[in-house]
């Protein structure tokens, strides 16, 4: 059963690349309630947004490290 779709778009820019990460929650209402009970995460959108920001910051840091 799919519960989410994650997407990464990488687009070339004049200075390198722009990476966009996004997610689409595909859970129904019942599964959302079960998920809260199982994970303790009440606000999934905010939780995912924080993790997206962390992932992109780490990706940026790694990509910009001197060789």
PDB file of C-alpha atoms in Angstrom:
ATOM      1  CA  UNK A   1       0.000   0.000   0.000  1.00  0.00           C
ATOM      2  CA  UNK A   2       1.463   3.358  -1.008  1.00  0.00           C
ATOM      3  CA  UNK A   3       1.224   6.029   1.656  1.00  0.00           C
ATOM      4  CA  UNK A   4       3.251   8.808   0.042  1.00  0.00           C
ATOM      5  CA  UNK A   5       5.039   9.852  -3.105  1.00  0.00           C
ATOM      6  CA  UNK A   6       8.342  11.708  -2.780  1.00  0.00           C
ATOM      7  CA  UNK A   7       9.736  13.672  -5.686  1.00  0.00           C
ATOM      8  CA  UNK A   8      13.087  15.304  -6.399  1.00  0.00           C
ATOM      9  CA  UNK A   9      13.393  17.756  -9.275  1.00  0.00           C
ATOM     10  CA  UNK A  10      16.914  18.786 -10.300  1.00  0.00           C
ATOM     11  CA  UNK A  11      17.154  21.703 -12.718  1.00  0.00           C
ATOM     12  CA  UNK A  12      20.401  23.198 -14.061  1.00  0.00           C
ATOM     13  CA  UNK A  13      20.981  26.875 -13.259  1.00  0.00           C
ATOM     14  CA  UNK A  14      23.679  29.393 -14.166  1.00  0.00           C
ATOM     15  CA  UNK A  15      25.419  28.700 -10.825  1.00  0.00           C
ATOM     16  CA  UNK A  16      24.878  24.933 -10.590  1.00  0.00           C
ATOM     17  CA  UNK A  17      21.590  23.195  -9.930  1.00  0.00           C
ATOM     18  CA  UNK A  18      18.325  23.816  -8.126  1.00  0.00           C
ATOM     19  CA  UNK A  19      16.942  20.835  -6.243  1.00  0.00           C
ATOM     20  CA  UNK A  20      13.309  20.762  -5.186  1.00  0.00           C
ATOM     21  CA  UNK A  21      11.979  18.042  -2.917  1.00  0.00           C
ATOM     22  CA  UNK A  22       8.260  17.478  -2.476  1.00  0.00           C
ATOM     23  CA  UNK A  23       5.915  14.905  -1.060  1.00  0.00           C
ATOM     24  CA  UNK A  24       2.306  13.913  -1.591  1.00  0.00           C
ATOM     25  CA  UNK A  25       0.453  12.200   1.241  1.00  0.00           C
ATOM     26  CA  UNK A  26      -1.747   9.452  -0.186  1.00  0.00           C
ATOM     27  CA  UNK A  27      -3.153   8.120   3.077  1.00  0.00           C
ATOM     28  CA  UNK A  28      -6.859   8.147   3.681  1.00  0.00           C
ATOM     29  CA  UNK A  29      -8.446   9.541   6.847  1.00  0.00           C
ATOM     30  CA  UNK A  30      -8.365   6.221   8.706  1.00  0.00           C
ATOM     31  CA  UNK A  31      -4.712   5.614   7.858  1.00  0.00           C
ATOM     32  CA  UNK A  32      -3.859   9.153   9.008  1.00  0.00           C
ATOM     33  CA  UNK A  33      -5.401   8.422  12.401  1.00  0.00           C
ATOM     34  CA  UNK A  34      -3.576   5.099  12.645  1.00  0.00           C
ATOM     35  CA  UNK A  35      -0.320   6.823  11.698  1.00  0.00           C
ATOM     36  CA  UNK A  36      -0.668   9.383  14.484  1.00  0.00           C
ATOM     37  CA  UNK A  37      -1.156   6.589  16.987  1.00  0.00           C
ATOM     38  CA  UNK A  38       1.757   4.572  15.576  1.00  0.00           C
ATOM     39  CA  UNK A  39       4.304   7.375  15.069  1.00  0.00           C
ATOM     40  CA  UNK A  40       3.223  10.138  17.439  1.00  0.00           C
ATOM     41  CA  UNK A  41       3.460  12.643  14.565  1.00  0.00           C
ATOM     42  CA  UNK A  42       0.327  14.788  14.702  1.00  0.00           C
ATOM     43  CA  UNK A  43       1.207  17.364  12.034  1.00  0.00           C
ATOM     44  CA  UNK A  44       2.634  15.272   9.181  1.00  0.00           C
ATOM     45  CA  UNK A  45       2.872  18.244   6.796  1.00  0.00           C
ATOM     46  CA  UNK A  46       5.033  20.276   9.196  1.00  0.00           C
ATOM     47  CA  UNK A  47       7.065  17.184  10.105  1.00  0.00           C
ATOM     48  CA  UNK A  48       7.790  16.423   6.445  1.00  0.00           C
ATOM     49  CA  UNK A  49       8.608  20.077   5.703  1.00  0.00           C
ATOM     50  CA  UNK A  50      11.228  20.143   8.476  1.00  0.00           C
ATOM     51  CA  UNK A  51      12.756  16.943   7.150  1.00  0.00           C
ATOM     52  CA  UNK A  52      12.739  18.240   3.567  1.00  0.00           C
ATOM     53  CA  UNK A  53      14.584  21.371   4.723  1.00  0.00           C
ATOM     54  CA  UNK A  54      17.166  19.247   6.593  1.00  0.00           C
ATOM     55  CA  UNK A  55      17.682  16.960   3.613  1.00  0.00           C
ATOM     56  CA  UNK A  56      18.172  19.841   1.184  1.00  0.00           C
ATOM     57  CA  UNK A  57      20.560  21.653   3.558  1.00  0.00           C
ATOM     58  CA  UNK A  58      22.672  18.490   3.921  1.00  0.00           C
ATOM     59  CA  UNK A  59      22.615  17.880   0.178  1.00  0.00           C
ATOM     60  CA  UNK A  60      23.735  21.471  -0.442  1.00  0.00           C
ATOM     61  CA  UNK A  61      26.557  21.187   2.110  1.00  0.00           C
ATOM     62  CA  UNK A  62      27.820  17.957   0.524  1.00  0.00           C
ATOM     63  CA  UNK A  63      27.561  19.287  -3.029  1.00  0.00           C
ATOM     64  CA  UNK A  64      29.457  22.476  -2.143  1.00  0.00           C
ATOM     65  CA  UNK A  65      32.302  20.787  -0.231  1.00  0.00           C
ATOM     66  CA  UNK A  66      35.709  21.471  -1.703  1.00  0.00           C
ATOM     67  CA  UNK A  67      37.026  18.506  -3.704  1.00  0.00           C
TER      68      UNK A  67
END
